[in-house]
GROMACS .gro file of C-alpha atoms in nm:
model
  450
    1MET     CA    1  11.370 -11.003   6.639
    2ASP     CA    2  11.393 -10.654   6.774
    3HIS     CA    3  11.567 -10.544   6.449
    4LYS     CA    4  11.312 -10.729   6.231
    5ASN     CA    5  11.557 -11.001   6.136
    6THR     CA    6  11.399 -11.327   6.002
    7ALA     CA    7  11.559 -11.533   6.273
    8ALA     CA    8  11.337 -11.837   6.229
    9ALA     CA    9  11.405 -11.866   5.852
   10GLU     CA   10  11.777 -11.825   5.905
   11LEU     CA   11  11.785 -12.103   6.163
   12VAL     CA   12  11.596 -12.337   5.928
   13ARG     CA   13  11.835 -12.263   5.639
   14SER     CA   14  12.136 -12.322   5.859
   15PHE     CA   15  11.995 -12.654   5.977
   16ILE     CA   16  11.925 -12.774   5.623
   17LEU     CA   17  12.289 -12.700   5.529
   18ILE     CA   18  12.403 -12.914   5.818
   19ASN     CA   19  12.150 -13.182   5.722
   20TYR     CA   20  12.298 -13.216   5.372
   21ASN     CA   21  12.653 -13.238   5.492
   22GLN     CA   22  12.621 -13.462   5.800
   23LEU     CA   23  12.355 -13.726   5.833
   24ASP     CA   24  12.385 -13.873   6.181
   25GLU     CA   25  12.198 -13.890   6.515
   26ASN     CA   26  12.351 -13.560   6.628
   27VAL     CA   27  12.176 -13.383   6.339
   28VAL     CA   28  11.842 -13.541   6.440
   29THR     CA   29  11.894 -13.441   6.802
   30LEU     CA   30  11.970 -13.087   6.704
   31GLY     CA   31  11.674 -13.082   6.460
   32LEU     CA   32  11.429 -13.201   6.726
   33LYS     CA   33  11.551 -12.937   6.970
   34LEU     CA   34  11.528 -12.669   6.706
   35GLY     CA   35  11.185 -12.787   6.592
   36ASN     CA   36  11.059 -12.777   6.948
   37PHE     CA   37  11.204 -12.434   7.002
   38LEU     CA   38  11.050 -12.294   6.684
   39GLN     CA   39  10.713 -12.451   6.774
   40GLU     CA   40  10.708 -12.308   7.126
   41ALA     CA   41  10.811 -11.966   6.987
   42GLY     CA   42  10.508 -11.976   6.753
   43TRP     CA   43  10.696 -12.029   6.418
   44PHE     CA   44  10.488 -12.331   6.323
   45ALA     CA   45  10.563 -12.351   5.951
   46GLU     CA   46  10.932 -12.331   6.012
   47ALA     CA   47  10.911 -12.590   6.286
   48GLU     CA   48  10.724 -12.823   6.053
   49GLY     CA   49  11.003 -12.784   5.791
   50VAL     CA   50  11.276 -12.883   6.036
   51LEU     CA   51  11.078 -13.176   6.181
   52ARG     CA   52  10.992 -13.314   5.834
   53SER     CA   53  11.359 -13.302   5.759
   54CYS     CA   54  11.434 -13.499   6.079
   55ARG     CA   55  11.170 -13.755   5.984
   56ASN     CA   56  11.318 -13.795   5.636
   57ILE     CA   57  11.663 -13.865   5.789
   58CYS     CA   58  11.512 -14.128   6.013
   59GLN     CA   59  11.331 -14.294   5.723
   60GLU     CA   60  11.575 -14.265   5.439
   61SER     CA   61  11.926 -14.271   5.585
   62LEU     CA   62  12.137 -14.568   5.698
   63LEU     CA   63  12.060 -14.448   6.052
   64SER     CA   64  11.698 -14.547   6.027
   65ASN     CA   65  11.716 -14.864   6.245
   66PHE     CA   66  11.938 -14.703   6.508
   67LEU     CA   67  11.735 -14.385   6.531
   68GLN     CA   68  11.404 -14.573   6.547
   69GLU     CA   69  11.548 -14.797   6.825
   70ALA     CA   70  11.666 -14.490   7.016
   71GLY     CA   71  11.321 -14.324   6.998
   72TRP     CA   72  11.408 -14.032   6.773
   73PHE     CA   73  11.166 -14.143   6.498
   74ALA     CA   74  10.879 -14.160   6.748
   75GLU     CA   75  10.961 -13.815   6.878
   76ALA     CA   76  10.987 -13.666   6.527
   77GLU     CA   77  10.650 -13.812   6.438
   78GLY     CA   78  10.492 -13.687   6.762
   79VAL     CA   79  10.626 -13.332   6.751
   80LEU     CA   80  10.544 -13.299   6.384
   81ARG     CA   81  10.190 -13.404   6.470
   82SER     CA   82  10.186 -13.129   6.730
   83CYS     CA   83  10.270 -12.864   6.474
   84ARG     CA   84  10.004 -12.993   6.239
   85ASN     CA   85   9.758 -12.996   6.524
   86ILE     CA   86   9.820 -12.630   6.600
   87CYS     CA   87   9.770 -12.550   6.234
   88GLN     CA   88   9.437 -12.734   6.248
   89GLU     CA   89   9.520 -12.986   5.986
   90ASN     CA   90   9.304 -13.226   6.176
   91ASN     CA   91   9.324 -13.543   5.974
   92LEU     CA   92   9.704 -13.517   5.933
   93ALA     CA   93   9.736 -13.435   6.303
   94PHE     CA   94   9.543 -13.750   6.398
   95HIS     CA   95   9.745 -13.955   6.154
   96TRP     CA   96  10.079 -13.843   6.306
   97SER     CA   97   9.961 -13.888   6.660
   98VAL     CA   98   9.863 -14.254   6.590
   99LYS     CA   99  10.199 -14.312   6.418
  100ALA     CA  100  10.380 -14.180   6.721
  101LEU     CA  101  10.175 -14.396   6.960
  102GLU     CA  102  10.261 -14.704   6.749
  103ASN     CA  103  10.629 -14.633   6.815
  104LEU     CA  104  10.599 -14.595   7.191
  105THR     CA  105  10.816 -14.823   7.407
  106GLU     CA  106  10.951 -14.798   7.763
  107ARG     CA  107  11.302 -14.765   7.609
  108LEU     CA  108  11.222 -14.414   7.493
  109PRO     CA  109  11.333 -14.113   7.696
  110ARG     CA  110  11.067 -14.051   7.961
  111SER     CA  111  11.010 -13.696   7.851
  112VAL     CA  112  10.949 -13.811   7.498
  113ILE     CA  113  10.682 -14.053   7.615
  114VAL     CA  114  10.501 -13.767   7.793
  115ASP     CA  115  10.515 -13.545   7.485
  116ILE     CA  116  10.366 -13.809   7.259
  117LEU     CA  117  10.093 -13.895   7.509
  118CYS     CA  118  10.003 -13.529   7.545
  119GLN     CA  119  10.007 -13.461   7.174
  120ALA     CA  120   9.804 -13.769   7.092
  121SER     CA  121   9.545 -13.679   7.359
  122LYS     CA  122   9.497 -13.333   7.201
  123ALA     CA  123   9.452 -13.484   6.855
  124HIS     CA  124   9.189 -13.722   6.994
  125VAL     CA  125   9.010 -13.432   7.165
  126ILE     CA  126   8.992 -13.251   6.834
  127LYS     CA  127   8.842 -13.564   6.678
  128ARG     CA  128   8.599 -13.577   6.979
  129GLN     CA  129   8.730 -13.928   7.078
  130LEU     CA  130   8.714 -13.828   7.439
  131PRO     CA  131   8.754 -14.164   7.622
  132LYS     CA  132   9.084 -14.229   7.440
  133ALA     CA  133   9.196 -13.866   7.499
  134GLU     CA  134   9.129 -13.907   7.873
  135LEU     CA  135   9.324 -14.232   7.894
  136LEU     CA  136   9.625 -14.077   7.724
  137ILE     CA  137   9.630 -13.746   7.909
  138LEU     CA  138   9.597 -13.899   8.256
  139GLN     CA  139   9.891 -14.129   8.191
  140ALA     CA  140  10.086 -13.832   8.061
  141LEU     CA  141  10.001 -13.640   8.380
  142TYR     CA  142  10.110 -13.920   8.612
  143ARG     CA  143  10.437 -13.966   8.419
  144SER     CA  144  10.513 -13.596   8.404
  145ARG     CA  145  10.450 -13.575   8.781
  146GLU     CA  146  10.704 -13.851   8.833
  147LEU     CA  147  10.950 -13.652   8.617
  148CYS     CA  148  10.891 -13.349   8.839
  149LYS     CA  149  11.123 -13.501   9.096
  150GLU     CA  150  11.398 -13.389   8.862
  151HIS     CA  151  11.395 -13.006   8.848
  152VAL     CA  152  11.479 -12.994   8.476
  153TYR     CA  153  11.139 -13.155   8.396
  154ARG     CA  154  10.919 -12.926   8.598
  155THR     CA  155  10.799 -12.735   8.288
  156LYS     CA  156  10.696 -13.068   8.140
  157PHE     CA  157  10.454 -13.120   8.427
  158LEU     CA  158  10.308 -12.766   8.399
  159ASN     CA  159  10.253 -12.799   8.025
  160THR     CA  160  10.086 -13.134   8.081
  161LEU     CA  161   9.857 -12.968   8.334
  162LEU     CA  162   9.754 -12.723   8.058
  163ASP     CA  163   9.683 -13.011   7.826
  164TYR     CA  164   9.470 -13.178   8.093
  165ALA     CA  165   9.276 -12.853   8.145
  166PHE     CA  166   9.223 -12.843   7.764
  167PHE     CA  167   9.082 -13.193   7.776
  168LEU     CA  168   8.844 -13.100   8.060
  169LEU     CA  169   8.723 -12.787   7.881
  170ASN     CA  170   8.644 -12.975   7.572
  171SER     CA  171   8.471 -13.253   7.772
  172ASP     CA  172   8.215 -13.010   7.907
  173ALA     CA  173   8.382 -13.010   8.253
  174VAL     CA  174   8.429 -12.630   8.245
  175LYS     CA  175   8.447 -12.562   8.619
  176ARG     CA  176   8.712 -12.831   8.673
  177SER     CA  177   8.910 -12.704   8.373
  178VAL     CA  178   8.915 -12.352   8.521
  179LEU     CA  179   9.063 -12.489   8.853
  180VAL     CA  180   9.338 -12.678   8.666
  181TYR     CA  181   9.416 -12.375   8.445
  182GLU     CA  182   9.446 -12.157   8.758
  183LEU     CA  183   9.677 -12.408   8.921
  184ALA     CA  184   9.898 -12.428   8.611
  185LEU     CA  185   9.915 -12.046   8.580
  186LYS     CA  186  10.013 -12.002   8.948
  187LEU     CA  187  10.290 -12.256   8.917
  188LYS     CA  188  10.416 -12.106   8.595
  189GLN     CA  189  10.425 -11.761   8.754
  190VAL     CA  190  10.630 -11.896   9.042
  191LEU     CA  191  10.873 -12.069   8.800
  192PHE     CA  192  10.904 -11.802   8.530
  193GLY     CA  193  10.778 -11.473   8.680
  194SER     CA  194  10.504 -11.267   8.522
  195GLU     CA  195  10.663 -11.136   8.206
  196ASN     CA  196  10.718 -11.459   8.021
  197LEU     CA  197  10.582 -11.622   7.710
  198GLN     CA  198  10.493 -11.947   7.891
  199VAL     CA  199  10.291 -11.749   8.147
  200ALA     CA  200  10.121 -11.548   7.879
  201ILE     CA  201  10.002 -11.866   7.701
  202ALA     CA  202   9.862 -11.995   8.032
  203GLU     CA  203   9.689 -11.657   8.092
  204ASP     CA  204   9.530 -11.669   7.748
  205GLU     CA  205   9.396 -12.025   7.789
  206LEU     CA  206   9.264 -11.946   8.140
  207ALA     CA  207   9.094 -11.636   8.004
  208TYR     CA  208   8.898 -11.844   7.753
  209ALA     CA  209   8.801 -12.107   8.009
  210LEU     CA  210   8.675 -11.829   8.244
  211TYR     CA  211   8.482 -11.674   7.955
  212VAL     CA  212   8.307 -12.007   7.890
  213ASN     CA  213   8.242 -12.056   8.261
  214GLU     CA  214   8.112 -11.708   8.315
  215TYR     CA  215   7.898 -11.693   8.001
  216SER     CA  216   7.571 -11.745   8.175
  217SER     CA  217   7.651 -11.512   8.466
  218GLY     CA  218   7.767 -11.214   8.263
  219ARG     CA  219   8.057 -11.151   8.499
  220PHE     CA  220   8.366 -11.128   8.288
  221THR     CA  221   8.602 -10.926   8.506
  222GLU     CA  222   8.852 -11.203   8.563
  223SER     CA  223   8.853 -11.342   8.213
  224ARG     CA  224   8.906 -10.989   8.068
  225ARG     CA  225   9.195 -10.926   8.311
  226HIS     CA  226   9.376 -11.241   8.203
  227ALA     CA  227   9.319 -11.181   7.838
  228GLU     CA  228   9.451 -10.824   7.852
  229LYS     CA  229   9.757 -10.941   8.049
  230ALA     CA  230   9.826 -11.210   7.790
  231ILE     CA  231   9.799 -10.954   7.508
  232GLN     CA  232  10.031 -10.714   7.676
  233THR     CA  233  10.294 -10.981   7.742
  234PHE     CA  234  10.275 -11.109   7.380
  235LYS     CA  235  10.320 -10.758   7.251
  236ASN     CA  236  10.622 -10.701   7.475
  237LEU     CA  237  10.799 -11.026   7.389
  238LEU     CA  238  10.697 -11.106   7.030
  239PRO     CA  239  10.721 -10.937   6.690
  240GLU     CA  240  10.426 -10.729   6.584
  241ASN     CA  241  10.129 -10.934   6.451
  242HIS     CA  242  10.275 -11.258   6.571
  243LEU     CA  243  10.042 -11.558   6.533
  244LEU     CA  244  10.012 -11.619   6.906
  245LEU     CA  245   9.830 -11.285   6.936
  246THR     CA  246   9.532 -11.415   6.737
  247SER     CA  247   9.403 -11.629   7.022
  248ALA     CA  248   9.429 -11.354   7.287
  249HIS     CA  249   9.263 -11.109   7.049
  250ARG     CA  250   8.982 -11.349   6.984
  251VAL     CA  251   8.921 -11.413   7.353
  252LYS     CA  252   8.917 -11.040   7.444
  253ALA     CA  253   8.687 -10.967   7.154
  254LEU     CA  254   8.441 -11.232   7.271
  255ILE     CA  255   8.449 -11.088   7.622
  256LEU     CA  256   8.399 -10.728   7.503
  257GLU     CA  257   8.101 -10.835   7.294
  258GLU     CA  258   7.932 -10.992   7.598
  259ILE     CA  259   8.001 -10.684   7.816
  260ALA     CA  260   7.861 -10.461   7.540
  261LEU     CA  261   7.532 -10.646   7.541
  262ASP     CA  262   7.465 -10.538   7.897
  263SER     CA  263   7.600 -10.186   7.875
  264ASN     CA  264   7.452  -9.849   7.779
  265GLU     CA  265   7.457  -9.740   7.413
  266LEU     CA  266   7.770  -9.523   7.434
  267ILE     CA  267   7.981  -9.799   7.596
  268SER     CA  268   7.837 -10.069   7.367
  269VAL     CA  269   7.935  -9.882   7.050
  270GLN     CA  270   8.290  -9.839   7.183
  271PHE     CA  271   8.320 -10.202   7.288
  272TYR     CA  272   8.172 -10.334   6.964
  273LYS     CA  273   8.426 -10.127   6.754
  274GLU     CA  274   8.715 -10.262   6.961
  275ALA     CA  275   8.585 -10.618   6.939
  276GLU     CA  276   8.547 -10.587   6.559
  277LEU     CA  277   8.902 -10.459   6.522
  278LEU     CA  278   9.036 -10.748   6.734
  279HIS     CA  279   8.842 -11.005   6.532
  280GLN     CA  280   8.948 -10.855   6.201
  281ASN     CA  281   9.317 -10.855   6.311
  282ALA     CA  282   9.285 -11.222   6.412
  283LEU     CA  283   9.125 -11.308   6.077
  284VAL     CA  284   9.393 -11.135   5.878
  285LEU     CA  285   9.669 -11.326   6.064
  286SER     CA  286   9.482 -11.654   6.016
  287LEU     CA  287   9.444 -11.599   5.644
  288LYS     CA  288   9.816 -11.510   5.623
  289HIS     CA  289   9.940 -11.820   5.805
  290PHE     CA  290   9.670 -12.083   5.726
  291GLY     CA  291   9.476 -11.965   5.423
  292GLU     CA  292   9.099 -11.961   5.359
  293ASN     CA  293   9.017 -12.330   5.392
  294ASN     CA  294   9.126 -12.379   5.745
  295VAL     CA  295   8.934 -12.435   6.072
  296GLN     CA  296   9.102 -12.141   6.251
  297THR     CA  297   9.006 -11.908   5.971
  298ALA     CA  298   8.647 -12.049   5.976
  299LYS     CA  299   8.632 -11.984   6.354
  300HIS     CA  300   8.724 -11.617   6.301
  301TYR     CA  301   8.452 -11.579   6.034
  302GLY     CA  302   8.201 -11.730   6.276
  303ASN     CA  303   8.310 -11.500   6.558
  304ILE     CA  304   8.277 -11.195   6.332
  305GLY     CA  305   7.928 -11.325   6.235
  306ARG     CA  306   7.824 -11.343   6.603
  307LEU     CA  307   7.955 -10.994   6.661
  308TYR     CA  308   7.760 -10.857   6.366
  309GLN     CA  309   7.450 -11.024   6.500
  310SER     CA  310   7.497 -10.833   6.827
  311MET     CA  311   7.560 -10.517   6.631
  312GLN     CA  312   7.234 -10.579   6.438
  313LYS     CA  313   7.413 -10.615   6.103
  314PHE     CA  314   7.205 -10.924   6.024
  315ASP     CA  315   7.283 -10.975   5.653
  316GLU     CA  316   7.657 -10.950   5.719
  317ALA     CA  317   7.622 -11.184   6.012
  318GLU     CA  318   7.442 -11.439   5.797
  319ARG     CA  319   7.716 -11.417   5.527
  320MET     CA  320   7.990 -11.475   5.778
  321GLN     CA  321   7.817 -11.772   5.946
  322LEU     CA  322   7.745 -11.934   5.608
  323LYS     CA  323   8.109 -11.890   5.512
  324ALA     CA  324   8.224 -12.043   5.844
  325ILE     CA  325   7.994 -12.344   5.803
  326ALA     CA  326   8.108 -12.404   5.440
  327ILE     CA  327   8.472 -12.403   5.534
  328LYS     CA  328   8.424 -12.628   5.841
  329GLU     CA  329   8.214 -12.880   5.641
  330LYS     CA  330   8.481 -12.890   5.370
  331VAL     CA  331   8.768 -12.945   5.610
  332LEU     CA  332   8.602 -13.150   5.887
  333GLY     CA  333   8.290 -13.306   5.743
  334LYS     CA  334   7.925 -13.235   5.813
  335ASP     CA  335   7.898 -13.396   6.158
  336ASP     CA  336   8.193 -13.231   6.338
  337TYR     CA  337   8.159 -13.048   6.667
  338GLU     CA  338   8.282 -12.723   6.508
  339VAL     CA  339   8.017 -12.751   6.237
  340GLY     CA  340   7.752 -12.797   6.510
  341LEU     CA  341   7.866 -12.481   6.687
  342SER     CA  342   7.833 -12.268   6.372
  343VAL     CA  343   7.499 -12.422   6.278
  344GLY     CA  344   7.366 -12.335   6.625
  345HIS     CA  345   7.488 -11.979   6.585
  346LEU     CA  346   7.319 -11.943   6.248
  347ALA     CA  347   6.998 -12.090   6.393
  348SER     CA  348   7.002 -11.825   6.665
  349LEU     CA  349   7.038 -11.551   6.402
  350TYR     CA  350   6.742 -11.678   6.201
  351ASN     CA  351   6.531 -11.735   6.514
  352TYR     CA  352   6.576 -11.418   6.719
  353HIS     CA  353   6.661 -11.150   6.459
  354MET     CA  354   6.576 -11.250   6.103
  355LEU     CA  355   6.250 -11.422   6.190
  356GLU     CA  356   6.327 -11.712   5.956
  357TYR     CA  357   6.166 -11.965   6.192
  358HIS     CA  358   6.150 -12.269   5.958
  359LYS     CA  359   6.521 -12.224   5.869
  360ALA     CA  360   6.601 -12.192   6.237
  361GLU     CA  361   6.400 -12.503   6.326
  362LYS     CA  362   6.591 -12.719   6.069
  363LEU     CA  363   6.929 -12.595   6.193
  364TYR     CA  364   6.840 -12.649   6.561
  365PHE     CA  365   6.759 -13.012   6.487
  366ARG     CA  366   7.087 -13.053   6.305
  367SER     CA  367   7.277 -12.901   6.597
  368ILE     CA  368   7.097 -13.133   6.848
  369GLU     CA  369   7.179 -13.433   6.632
  370ILE     CA  370   7.553 -13.345   6.624
  371ASN     CA  371   7.569 -13.275   7.000
  372LEU     CA  372   7.388 -13.599   7.103
  373LYS     CA  373   7.614 -13.793   6.872
  374LEU     CA  374   7.931 -13.647   7.026
  375PHE     CA  375   7.825 -13.585   7.385
  376SER     CA  376   7.576 -13.707   7.635
  377ALA     CA  377   7.212 -13.591   7.685
  378SER     CA  378   7.332 -13.354   7.959
  379TYR     CA  379   7.569 -13.159   7.730
  380SER     CA  380   7.559 -12.790   7.816
  381GLY     CA  381   7.515 -12.673   7.457
  382LEU     CA  382   7.181 -12.849   7.426
  383GLU     CA  383   7.019 -12.588   7.646
  384TYR     CA  384   7.051 -12.322   7.367
  385ASP     CA  385   6.910 -12.561   7.115
  386TYR     CA  386   6.604 -12.648   7.331
  387ARG     CA  387   6.540 -12.290   7.429
  388GLY     CA  388   6.572 -12.188   7.063
  389LEU     CA  389   6.314 -12.443   6.950
  390ILE     CA  390   6.071 -12.342   7.228
  391HIS     CA  391   6.092 -11.980   7.096
  392VAL     CA  392   6.049 -12.099   6.729
  393TYR     CA  393   5.734 -12.300   6.813
  394GLU     CA  394   5.596 -12.019   7.028
  395CYS     CA  395   5.630 -11.776   6.730
  396LEU     CA  396   5.479 -12.036   6.493
  397GLU     CA  397   5.200 -12.103   6.749
  398ASN     CA  398   5.279 -12.474   6.741
  399PHE     CA  399   5.197 -12.527   7.109
  400GLU     CA  400   5.221 -12.906   7.096
  401LYS     CA  401   5.584 -12.887   6.985
  402MET     CA  402   5.648 -12.603   7.222
  403THR     CA  403   5.531 -12.824   7.517
  404GLU     CA  404   5.741 -13.113   7.389
  405PHE     CA  405   6.063 -12.915   7.396
  406THR     CA  406   5.974 -12.746   7.719
  407ASN     CA  407   5.963 -13.092   7.871
  408LYS     CA  408   6.294 -13.181   7.701
  409LEU     CA  409   6.454 -12.871   7.854
  410SER     CA  410   6.327 -12.974   8.199
  411GLU     CA  411   6.474 -13.322   8.155
  412TRP     CA  412   6.795 -13.173   8.043
  413LYS     CA  413   6.813 -12.956   8.363
  414ILE     CA  414   6.756 -13.261   8.584
  415LEU     CA  415   7.036 -13.451   8.404
  416ARG     CA  416   7.268 -13.156   8.424
  417GLU     CA  417   7.207 -13.103   8.798
  418THR     CA  418   7.253 -13.475   8.872
  419ASN     CA  419   7.583 -13.479   8.676
  420GLU     CA  420   7.710 -13.172   8.854
  421LEU     CA  421   7.625 -13.327   9.195
  422ASN     CA  422   7.807 -13.644   9.102
  423GLU     CA  423   8.101 -13.471   8.938
  424PRO     CA  424   8.420 -13.548   9.130
  425GLU     CA  425   8.622 -13.276   9.289
  426CYS     CA  426   8.907 -13.144   9.080
  427HIS     CA  427   9.162 -13.346   9.276
  428ILE     CA  428   9.449 -13.504   9.090
  429ASP     CA  429   9.601 -13.804   9.269
  430TYR     CA  430   9.965 -13.720   9.217
  431ALA     CA  431  10.072 -14.014   9.430
  432LYS     CA  432   9.912 -14.253   9.184
  433PRO     CA  433  10.190 -14.426   8.983
  434SER     CA  434  10.174 -14.441   8.605
  435GLU     CA  435  10.094 -14.772   8.450
  436PRO     CA  436  10.325 -14.963   8.206
  437LEU     CA  437  10.291 -14.848   7.851
  438GLY     CA  438  10.178 -15.195   7.746
  439GLU     CA  439   9.872 -15.166   7.967
  440THR     CA  440   9.788 -14.818   7.849
  441MET     CA  441   9.813 -14.917   7.482
  442ALA     CA  442   9.605 -15.231   7.546
  443LYS     CA  443   9.329 -15.014   7.687
  444TYR     CA  444   9.372 -14.774   7.395
  445TYR     CA  445   9.328 -15.045   7.134
  446ALA     CA  446   9.032 -15.180   7.324
  447LEU     CA  447   8.863 -14.845   7.295
  448CYS     CA  448   8.956 -14.836   6.924
  449SER     CA  449   8.774 -15.171   6.872
  450GLN     CA  450   8.448 -15.048   7.035
   0.00000   0.00000   0.00000
């Protein structure tokens, strides 16, 4: 890597040569290890090629029955799903996760069971099927904790903690997610030291959770510190412009934008320029790896649109948000969570800056409809929709509607406060034993039938 060799591509070519000459369980074992290595190192396309090859061996060779019995087919399905999930191929990711779950039995290696449960949980989170995601990730957490008694599996538990924090963050339990991310980071630092890729990934994920948690307070010191530490470690350990840098660049850019909003003009200009450069770099990498019609690419367009709104480049902001919405609708459908986010951002642009109040009104209602469909009436994002509509109706002098949504905002605040009071402490009962897979899958299929 230091000498710009294409190490990942060479490894894949070497594996394919072995694959053609020797079709047995040892090849599959090697392929799964290589696929996992490439995935964790961030070479997702190469990892997918190796894992597809493993899957083809399992399906097409005389070893199919043996390999499926031994659990290799389930692992190949599950890990391949994970790569697809990272690449935001959501429908395929969900398909592979379900295929892996269907192959789960207690005869599989325990670490494989944890991997598949974690990967399936993340796919269900992306589909916003949160009850199923919670069921799967909690069982993965209990099982990985049991594995922790054996030192070799300690990293499995820490990675499962990160997946659990990801679930909490996407379930609107932001404060709890921050606590779990902080715990996972501390444990990874103890295990790996500070200058480590695993630690940098945890720093990056914690930085974003802190950014979301601190959004209303405007205090971004901690989130910025973690984002900058992640970027520095990625730069020290990875090739230039590696894909893993896109996430850290995005998080730091979001933070700088928020800091700039509350800074003097000189500092604001400086921070906006740096944020724009970070967002543009992330977009270029996303286009290179995923192409135009991809959720990750759409997110970067939307982020640039929000930045341009802050920079008062309103026409460019509108163009970016419309592009983000078009891609997300094409890839995910019209009622997805990601579509709702972009619709809300465009509504804000029309409402507060372009004075297109009727357009904003229509978009706010669409955002509310998506949020209520996917979440509860206490969902945090509804606050921005209700406040936006209050402003719209104030400007349109429709005081009846303004009063209606002022009341809705008050009702939302009561629900939110009640939920926060009743929200359990972020305490994980590590002593709780995992349940048999049969019970977990019975609960899963019961949720599927609802």
